[in-house]
Amino acid sequence: MKILIDADGCPVVDITVRIAKKHNVECLILCDTSHVFEKDGATTLTFSKGADSVDFALVNRVEAGDIVITQDYGLAAMCLSKNALVINQNGMAYTADNMDALLLARHTARKIRNAGGKLKGPKKRMAGQDEAFVQKLTGLLESRGDAR
């Protein structure tokens, strides 16, 4: 098992690397050339800025049982199809049960924006979100028997 981080715009890279290191789990940070990540305890893989280049690189590396951290619903759906465990930066698990609704919401939001509509952006990140993420990731690792 390894942890793969879709690091472009991800607010929990440092937290993830720290937890992976504590649990002795391989951690891969995937990003494009507009980001620079050098973290002790993780391997950084950098890809060109092409549309979805990081997403496809991640999907090509993920295996059943791996943990993926992403905010991207499309990438989450592809990783779920490969039997990975996928969570977002707030600790929410992406599952077959919630993926259709999430993809529909993304599609609807895009239609609104394409029609000139405005949507609110994400709220400012709160400490509780980091705590929920830590609990979820730690729980996944411990349930796999990888805790020390």
mmCIF file with all atom_site columns, C-alpha atoms in Angstrom:
data_model
loop_
_atom_site.group_PDB
_atom_site.id
_atom_site.type_symbol
_atom_site.label_atom_id
_atom_site.label_alt_id
_atom_site.label_comp_id
_atom_site.label_asym_id
_atom_site.label_entity_id
_atom_site.label_seq_id
_atom_site.pdbx_PDB_ins_code
_atom_site.Cartn_x
_atom_site.Cartn_y
_atom_site.Cartn_z
_atom_site.occupancy
_atom_site.B_iso_or_equiv
_atom_site.pdbx_formal_charge
_atom_site.auth_seq_id
_atom_site.auth_comp_id
_atom_site.auth_asym_id
_atom_site.auth_atom_id
_atom_site.pdbx_PDB_model_num
ATOM 1   C CA . MET A 1 1   ? 0.000   0.000  0.000   1.00 0.00 ? 1   MET A CA 1
ATOM 2   C CA . LYS A 1 2   ? 1.108   3.530  -0.729  1.00 0.00 ? 2   LYS A CA 1
ATOM 3   C CA . ILE A 1 3   ? -0.357  7.010  -0.452  1.00 0.00 ? 3   ILE A CA 1
ATOM 4   C CA . LEU A 1 4   ? -0.614  9.121  -3.607  1.00 0.00 ? 4   LEU A CA 1
ATOM 5   C CA . ILE A 1 5   ? -1.280  12.845 -3.258  1.00 0.00 ? 5   ILE A CA 1
ATOM 6   C CA . ASP A 1 6   ? -2.767  14.939 -6.066  1.00 0.00 ? 6   ASP A CA 1
ATOM 7   C CA . ALA A 1 7   ? -0.767  17.864 -4.742  1.00 0.00 ? 7   ALA A CA 1
ATOM 8   C CA . ASP A 1 8   ? -1.855  20.695 -7.051  1.00 0.00 ? 8   ASP A CA 1
ATOM 9   C CA . GLY A 1 9   ? -3.791  22.945 -4.672  1.00 0.00 ? 9   GLY A CA 1
ATOM 10  C CA . CYS A 1 10  ? -3.812  20.359 -1.881  1.00 0.00 ? 10  CYS A CA 1
ATOM 11  C CA . PRO A 1 11  ? -3.729  21.921 1.613   1.00 0.00 ? 11  PRO A CA 1
ATOM 12  C CA . VAL A 1 12  ? -2.811  18.686 3.433   1.00 0.00 ? 12  VAL A CA 1
ATOM 13  C CA . VAL A 1 13  ? 0.454   17.653 1.767   1.00 0.00 ? 13  VAL A CA 1
ATOM 14  C CA . ASP A 1 14  ? 2.562   18.239 4.894   1.00 0.00 ? 14  ASP A CA 1
ATOM 15  C CA . ILE A 1 15  ? 0.066   16.478 7.156   1.00 0.00 ? 15  ILE A CA 1
ATOM 16  C CA . THR A 1 16  ? -0.143  13.494 4.796   1.00 0.00 ? 16  THR A CA 1
ATOM 17  C CA . VAL A 1 17  ? 3.628   13.120 4.526   1.00 0.00 ? 17  VAL A CA 1
ATOM 18  C CA . ARG A 1 18  ? 3.981   13.305 8.310   1.00 0.00 ? 18  ARG A CA 1
ATOM 19  C CA . ILE A 1 19  ? 1.351   10.589 8.844   1.00 0.00 ? 19  ILE A CA 1
ATOM 20  C CA . ALA A 1 20  ? 2.780   8.367  6.097   1.00 0.00 ? 20  ALA A CA 1
ATOM 21  C CA . LYS A 1 21  ? 6.243   8.646  7.626   1.00 0.00 ? 21  LYS A CA 1
ATOM 22  C CA . LYS A 1 22  ? 4.899   7.815  11.097  1.00 0.00 ? 22  LYS A CA 1
ATOM 23  C CA . HIS A 1 23  ? 3.172   4.702  9.719   1.00 0.00 ? 23  HIS A CA 1
ATOM 24  C CA . ASN A 1 24  ? 6.089   3.683  7.500   1.00 0.00 ? 24  ASN A CA 1
ATOM 25  C CA . VAL A 1 25  ? 4.005   3.924  4.310   1.00 0.00 ? 25  VAL A CA 1
ATOM 26  C CA . GLU A 1 26  ? 5.401   4.992  0.947   1.00 0.00 ? 26  GLU A CA 1
ATOM 27  C CA . CYS A 1 27  ? 4.139   8.445  -0.046  1.00 0.00 ? 27  CYS A CA 1
ATOM 28  C CA . LEU A 1 28  ? 4.128   9.886  -3.567  1.00 0.00 ? 28  LEU A CA 1
ATOM 29  C CA . ILE A 1 29  ? 3.477   13.568 -4.215  1.00 0.00 ? 29  ILE A CA 1
ATOM 30  C CA . LEU A 1 30  ? 2.312   14.193 -7.786  1.00 0.00 ? 30  LEU A CA 1
ATOM 31  C CA . CYS A 1 31  ? 2.248   17.758 -9.099  1.00 0.00 ? 31  CYS A CA 1
ATOM 32  C CA . ASP A 1 32  ? 2.800   19.805 -12.243 1.00 0.00 ? 32  ASP A CA 1
ATOM 33  C CA . THR A 1 33  ? 5.699   22.103 -13.050 1.00 0.00 ? 33  THR A CA 1
ATOM 34  C CA . SER A 1 34  ? 3.994   25.138 -11.491 1.00 0.00 ? 34  SER A CA 1
ATOM 35  C CA . HIS A 1 35  ? 4.464   23.602 -8.014  1.00 0.00 ? 35  HIS A CA 1
ATOM 36  C CA . VAL A 1 36  ? 7.583   22.604 -6.138  1.00 0.00 ? 36  VAL A CA 1
ATOM 37  C CA . PHE A 1 37  ? 7.434   20.012 -3.381  1.00 0.00 ? 37  PHE A CA 1
ATOM 38  C CA . GLU A 1 38  ? 10.487  18.579 -1.667  1.00 0.00 ? 38  GLU A CA 1
ATOM 39  C CA . LYS A 1 39  ? 9.385   16.764 1.459   1.00 0.00 ? 39  LYS A CA 1
ATOM 40  C CA . ASP A 1 40  ? 11.484  14.466 3.600   1.00 0.00 ? 40  ASP A CA 1
ATOM 41  C CA . GLY A 1 41  ? 9.681   11.126 3.718   1.00 0.00 ? 41  GLY A CA 1
ATOM 42  C CA . ALA A 1 42  ? 8.020   11.409 0.306   1.00 0.00 ? 42  ALA A CA 1
ATOM 43  C CA . THR A 1 43  ? 8.923   11.056 -3.355  1.00 0.00 ? 43  THR A CA 1
ATOM 44  C CA . THR A 1 44  ? 7.874   13.936 -5.593  1.00 0.00 ? 44  THR A CA 1
ATOM 45  C CA . LEU A 1 45  ? 6.923   13.244 -9.207  1.00 0.00 ? 45  LEU A CA 1
ATOM 46  C CA . THR A 1 46  ? 6.548   16.328 -11.410 1.00 0.00 ? 46  THR A CA 1
ATOM 47  C CA . PHE A 1 47  ? 4.680   16.390 -14.723 1.00 0.00 ? 47  PHE A CA 1
ATOM 48  C CA . SER A 1 48  ? 4.053   18.910 -17.477 1.00 0.00 ? 48  SER A CA 1
ATOM 49  C CA . LYS A 1 49  ? 1.230   21.425 -17.091 1.00 0.00 ? 49  LYS A CA 1
ATOM 50  C CA . GLY A 1 50  ? -0.973  19.713 -19.686 1.00 0.00 ? 50  GLY A CA 1
ATOM 51  C CA . ALA A 1 51  ? -4.662  19.334 -18.972 1.00 0.00 ? 51  ALA A CA 1
ATOM 52  C CA . ASP A 1 52  ? -5.103  16.500 -16.475 1.00 0.00 ? 52  ASP A CA 1
ATOM 53  C CA . SER A 1 53  ? -1.479  15.337 -16.906 1.00 0.00 ? 53  SER A CA 1
ATOM 54  C CA . VAL A 1 54  ? -1.056  14.829 -13.152 1.00 0.00 ? 54  VAL A CA 1
ATOM 55  C CA . ASP A 1 55  ? -4.409  13.045 -12.912 1.00 0.00 ? 55  ASP A CA 1
ATOM 56  C CA . PHE A 1 56  ? -3.532  10.513 -15.602 1.00 0.00 ? 56  PHE A CA 1
ATOM 57  C CA . ALA A 1 57  ? -0.044  9.978  -14.155 1.00 0.00 ? 57  ALA A CA 1
ATOM 58  C CA . LEU A 1 58  ? -1.602  9.242  -10.776 1.00 0.00 ? 58  LEU A CA 1
ATOM 59  C CA . VAL A 1 59  ? -4.198  6.849  -12.203 1.00 0.00 ? 59  VAL A CA 1
ATOM 60  C CA . ASN A 1 60  ? -1.437  4.974  -14.023 1.00 0.00 ? 60  ASN A CA 1
ATOM 61  C CA . ARG A 1 61  ? 0.420   4.467  -10.710 1.00 0.00 ? 61  ARG A CA 1
ATOM 62  C CA . VAL A 1 62  ? -2.443  3.653  -8.342  1.00 0.00 ? 62  VAL A CA 1
ATOM 63  C CA . GLU A 1 63  ? -3.112  0.058  -7.356  1.00 0.00 ? 63  GLU A CA 1
ATOM 64  C CA . ALA A 1 64  ? -5.876  -1.679 -5.440  1.00 0.00 ? 64  ALA A CA 1
ATOM 65  C CA . GLY A 1 65  ? -5.650  -0.834 -1.746  1.00 0.00 ? 65  GLY A CA 1
ATOM 66  C CA . ASP A 1 66  ? -3.643  2.365  -2.222  1.00 0.00 ? 66  ASP A CA 1
ATOM 67  C CA . ILE A 1 67  ? -4.854  5.576  -0.594  1.00 0.00 ? 67  ILE A CA 1
ATOM 68  C CA . VAL A 1 68  ? -5.366  8.625  -2.832  1.00 0.00 ? 68  VAL A CA 1
ATOM 69  C CA . ILE A 1 69  ? -5.750  12.196 -1.580  1.00 0.00 ? 69  ILE A CA 1
ATOM 70  C CA . THR A 1 70  ? -7.518  14.465 -4.086  1.00 0.00 ? 70  THR A CA 1
ATOM 71  C CA . GLN A 1 71  ? -10.104 17.213 -4.413  1.00 0.00 ? 71  GLN A CA 1
ATOM 72  C CA . ASP A 1 72  ? -10.887 16.184 -8.003  1.00 0.00 ? 72  ASP A CA 1
ATOM 73  C CA . TYR A 1 73  ? -14.100 14.171 -8.390  1.00 0.00 ? 73  TYR A CA 1
ATOM 74  C CA . GLY A 1 74  ? -13.149 12.872 -11.833 1.00 0.00 ? 74  GLY A CA 1
ATOM 75  C CA . LEU A 1 75  ? -9.784  11.612 -10.586 1.00 0.00 ? 75  LEU A CA 1
ATOM 76  C CA . ALA A 1 76  ? -11.488 10.109 -7.526  1.00 0.00 ? 76  ALA A CA 1
ATOM 77  C CA . ALA A 1 77  ? -13.888 8.183  -9.779  1.00 0.00 ? 77  ALA A CA 1
ATOM 78  C CA . MET A 1 78  ? -11.014 6.775  -11.848 1.00 0.00 ? 78  MET A CA 1
ATOM 79  C CA . CYS A 1 79  ? -9.129  5.714  -8.703  1.00 0.00 ? 79  CYS A CA 1
ATOM 80  C CA . LEU A 1 80  ? -12.237 4.078  -7.224  1.00 0.00 ? 80  LEU A CA 1
ATOM 81  C CA . SER A 1 81  ? -12.525 2.003  -10.402 1.00 0.00 ? 81  SER A CA 1
ATOM 82  C CA . LYS A 1 82  ? -9.044  0.658  -9.593  1.00 0.00 ? 82  LYS A CA 1
ATOM 83  C CA . ASN A 1 83  ? -10.176 -0.261 -6.041  1.00 0.00 ? 83  ASN A CA 1
ATOM 84  C CA . ALA A 1 84  ? -8.191  2.469  -4.314  1.00 0.00 ? 84  ALA A CA 1
ATOM 85  C CA . LEU A 1 85  ? -9.365  4.197  -1.132  1.00 0.00 ? 85  LEU A CA 1
ATOM 86  C CA . VAL A 1 86  ? -9.938  7.854  -1.986  1.00 0.00 ? 86  VAL A CA 1
ATOM 87  C CA . ILE A 1 87  ? -10.427 10.768 0.407   1.00 0.00 ? 87  ILE A CA 1
ATOM 88  C CA . ASN A 1 88  ? -10.463 14.512 0.031   1.00 0.00 ? 88  ASN A CA 1
ATOM 89  C CA . GLN A 1 89  ? -8.566  17.157 2.003   1.00 0.00 ? 89  GLN A CA 1
ATOM 90  C CA . ASN A 1 90  ? -11.333 17.256 4.621   1.00 0.00 ? 90  ASN A CA 1
ATOM 91  C CA . GLY A 1 91  ? -11.347 13.509 5.270   1.00 0.00 ? 91  GLY A CA 1
ATOM 92  C CA . MET A 1 92  ? -14.480 12.778 3.240   1.00 0.00 ? 92  MET A CA 1
ATOM 93  C CA . ALA A 1 93  ? -14.307 9.355  1.612   1.00 0.00 ? 93  ALA A CA 1
ATOM 94  C CA . TYR A 1 94  ? -15.279 9.126  -2.038  1.00 0.00 ? 94  TYR A CA 1
ATOM 95  C CA . THR A 1 95  ? -17.336 5.983  -2.583  1.00 0.00 ? 95  THR A CA 1
ATOM 96  C CA . ALA A 1 96  ? -19.451 4.340  -5.242  1.00 0.00 ? 96  ALA A CA 1
ATOM 97  C CA . ASP A 1 97  ? -22.442 5.536  -3.190  1.00 0.00 ? 97  ASP A CA 1
ATOM 98  C CA . ASN A 1 98  ? -21.622 9.263  -3.350  1.00 0.00 ? 98  ASN A CA 1
ATOM 99  C CA . MET A 1 99  ? -19.680 9.580  -6.614  1.00 0.00 ? 99  MET A CA 1
ATOM 100 C CA . ASP A 1 100 ? -22.644 9.991  -8.980  1.00 0.00 ? 100 ASP A CA 1
ATOM 101 C CA . ALA A 1 101 ? -24.071 12.864 -6.912  1.00 0.00 ? 101 ALA A CA 1
ATOM 102 C CA . LEU A 1 102 ? -20.664 14.566 -6.677  1.00 0.00 ? 102 LEU A CA 1
ATOM 103 C CA . LEU A 1 103 ? -20.059 14.307 -10.426 1.00 0.00 ? 103 LEU A CA 1
ATOM 104 C CA . LEU A 1 104 ? -23.560 15.631 -11.119 1.00 0.00 ? 104 LEU A CA 1
ATOM 105 C CA . ALA A 1 105 ? -22.940 18.608 -8.803  1.00 0.00 ? 105 ALA A CA 1
ATOM 106 C CA . ARG A 1 106 ? -19.651 19.330 -10.607 1.00 0.00 ? 106 ARG A CA 1
ATOM 107 C CA . HIS A 1 107 ? -21.389 19.144 -13.991 1.00 0.00 ? 107 HIS A CA 1
ATOM 108 C CA . THR A 1 108 ? -24.198 21.430 -12.837 1.00 0.00 ? 108 THR A CA 1
ATOM 109 C CA . ALA A 1 109 ? -21.725 23.977 -11.439 1.00 0.00 ? 109 ALA A CA 1
ATOM 110 C CA . ARG A 1 110 ? -19.811 23.983 -14.715 1.00 0.00 ? 110 ARG A CA 1
ATOM 111 C CA . LYS A 1 111 ? -23.040 24.589 -16.667 1.00 0.00 ? 111 LYS A CA 1
ATOM 112 C CA . ILE A 1 112 ? -23.863 27.545 -14.410 1.00 0.00 ? 112 ILE A CA 1
ATOM 113 C CA . ARG A 1 113 ? -20.376 29.036 -14.844 1.00 0.00 ? 113 ARG A CA 1
ATOM 114 C CA . ASN A 1 114 ? -20.430 28.484 -18.617 1.00 0.00 ? 114 ASN A CA 1
ATOM 115 C CA . ALA A 1 115 ? -23.737 30.358 -18.753 1.00 0.00 ? 115 ALA A CA 1
ATOM 116 C CA . GLY A 1 116 ? -22.121 33.322 -16.978 1.00 0.00 ? 116 GLY A CA 1
ATOM 117 C CA . GLY A 1 117 ? -23.386 32.514 -13.520 1.00 0.00 ? 117 GLY A CA 1
ATOM 118 C CA . LYS A 1 118 ? -21.320 32.981 -10.386 1.00 0.00 ? 118 LYS A CA 1
ATOM 119 C CA . LEU A 1 119 ? -20.876 30.478 -7.589  1.00 0.00 ? 119 LEU A CA 1
ATOM 120 C CA . LYS A 1 120 ? -19.347 30.966 -4.167  1.00 0.00 ? 120 LYS A CA 1
ATOM 121 C CA . GLY A 1 121 ? -15.822 29.666 -3.776  1.00 0.00 ? 121 GLY A CA 1
ATOM 122 C CA . PRO A 1 122 ? -14.714 27.429 -0.943  1.00 0.00 ? 122 PRO A CA 1
ATOM 123 C CA . LYS A 1 123 ? -14.784 28.779 2.589   1.00 0.00 ? 123 LYS A CA 1
ATOM 124 C CA . LYS A 1 124 ? -11.573 29.533 4.446   1.00 0.00 ? 124 LYS A CA 1
ATOM 125 C CA . ARG A 1 125 ? -9.940  26.344 5.745   1.00 0.00 ? 125 ARG A CA 1
ATOM 126 C CA . MET A 1 126 ? -10.582 25.652 9.421   1.00 0.00 ? 126 MET A CA 1
ATOM 127 C CA . ALA A 1 127 ? -8.512  23.671 11.929  1.00 0.00 ? 127 ALA A CA 1
ATOM 128 C CA . GLY A 1 128 ? -11.369 21.197 12.312  1.00 0.00 ? 128 GLY A CA 1
ATOM 129 C CA . GLN A 1 129 ? -10.988 20.198 8.673   1.00 0.00 ? 129 GLN A CA 1
ATOM 130 C CA . ASP A 1 130 ? -7.345  19.277 9.257   1.00 0.00 ? 130 ASP A CA 1
ATOM 131 C CA . GLU A 1 131 ? -8.352  17.288 12.341  1.00 0.00 ? 131 GLU A CA 1
ATOM 132 C CA . ALA A 1 132 ? -11.038 15.392 10.399  1.00 0.00 ? 132 ALA A CA 1
ATOM 133 C CA . PHE A 1 133 ? -8.497  14.621 7.673   1.00 0.00 ? 133 PHE A CA 1
ATOM 134 C CA . VAL A 1 134 ? -5.933  13.338 10.186  1.00 0.00 ? 134 VAL A CA 1
ATOM 135 C CA . GLN A 1 135 ? -8.549  11.101 11.823  1.00 0.00 ? 135 GLN A CA 1
ATOM 136 C CA . LYS A 1 136 ? -9.705  9.654  8.500   1.00 0.00 ? 136 LYS A CA 1
ATOM 137 C CA . LEU A 1 137 ? -6.229  8.999  7.086   1.00 0.00 ? 137 LEU A CA 1
ATOM 138 C CA . THR A 1 138 ? -4.949  7.555  10.364  1.00 0.00 ? 138 THR A CA 1
ATOM 139 C CA . GLY A 1 139 ? -8.037  5.361  10.616  1.00 0.00 ? 139 GLY A CA 1
ATOM 140 C CA . LEU A 1 140 ? -7.519  4.012  7.099   1.00 0.00 ? 140 LEU A CA 1
ATOM 141 C CA . LEU A 1 141 ? -3.894  3.177  7.844   1.00 0.00 ? 141 LEU A CA 1
ATOM 142 C CA . GLU A 1 142 ? -4.662  1.576  11.193  1.00 0.00 ? 142 GLU A CA 1
ATOM 143 C CA . SER A 1 143 ? -7.519  -0.490 9.756   1.00 0.00 ? 143 SER A CA 1
ATOM 144 C CA . ARG A 1 144 ? -5.056  -1.874 7.209   1.00 0.00 ? 144 ARG A CA 1
ATOM 145 C CA . GLY A 1 145 ? -2.730  -3.037 9.979   1.00 0.00 ? 145 GLY A CA 1
ATOM 146 C CA . ASP A 1 146 ? -0.007  -0.599 8.962   1.00 0.00 ? 146 ASP A CA 1
ATOM 147 C CA . ALA A 1 147 ? 0.072   1.294  12.256  1.00 0.00 ? 147 ALA A CA 1
ATOM 148 C CA . ARG A 1 148 ? 3.204   0.930  14.336  1.00 0.00 ? 148 ARG A CA 1
#
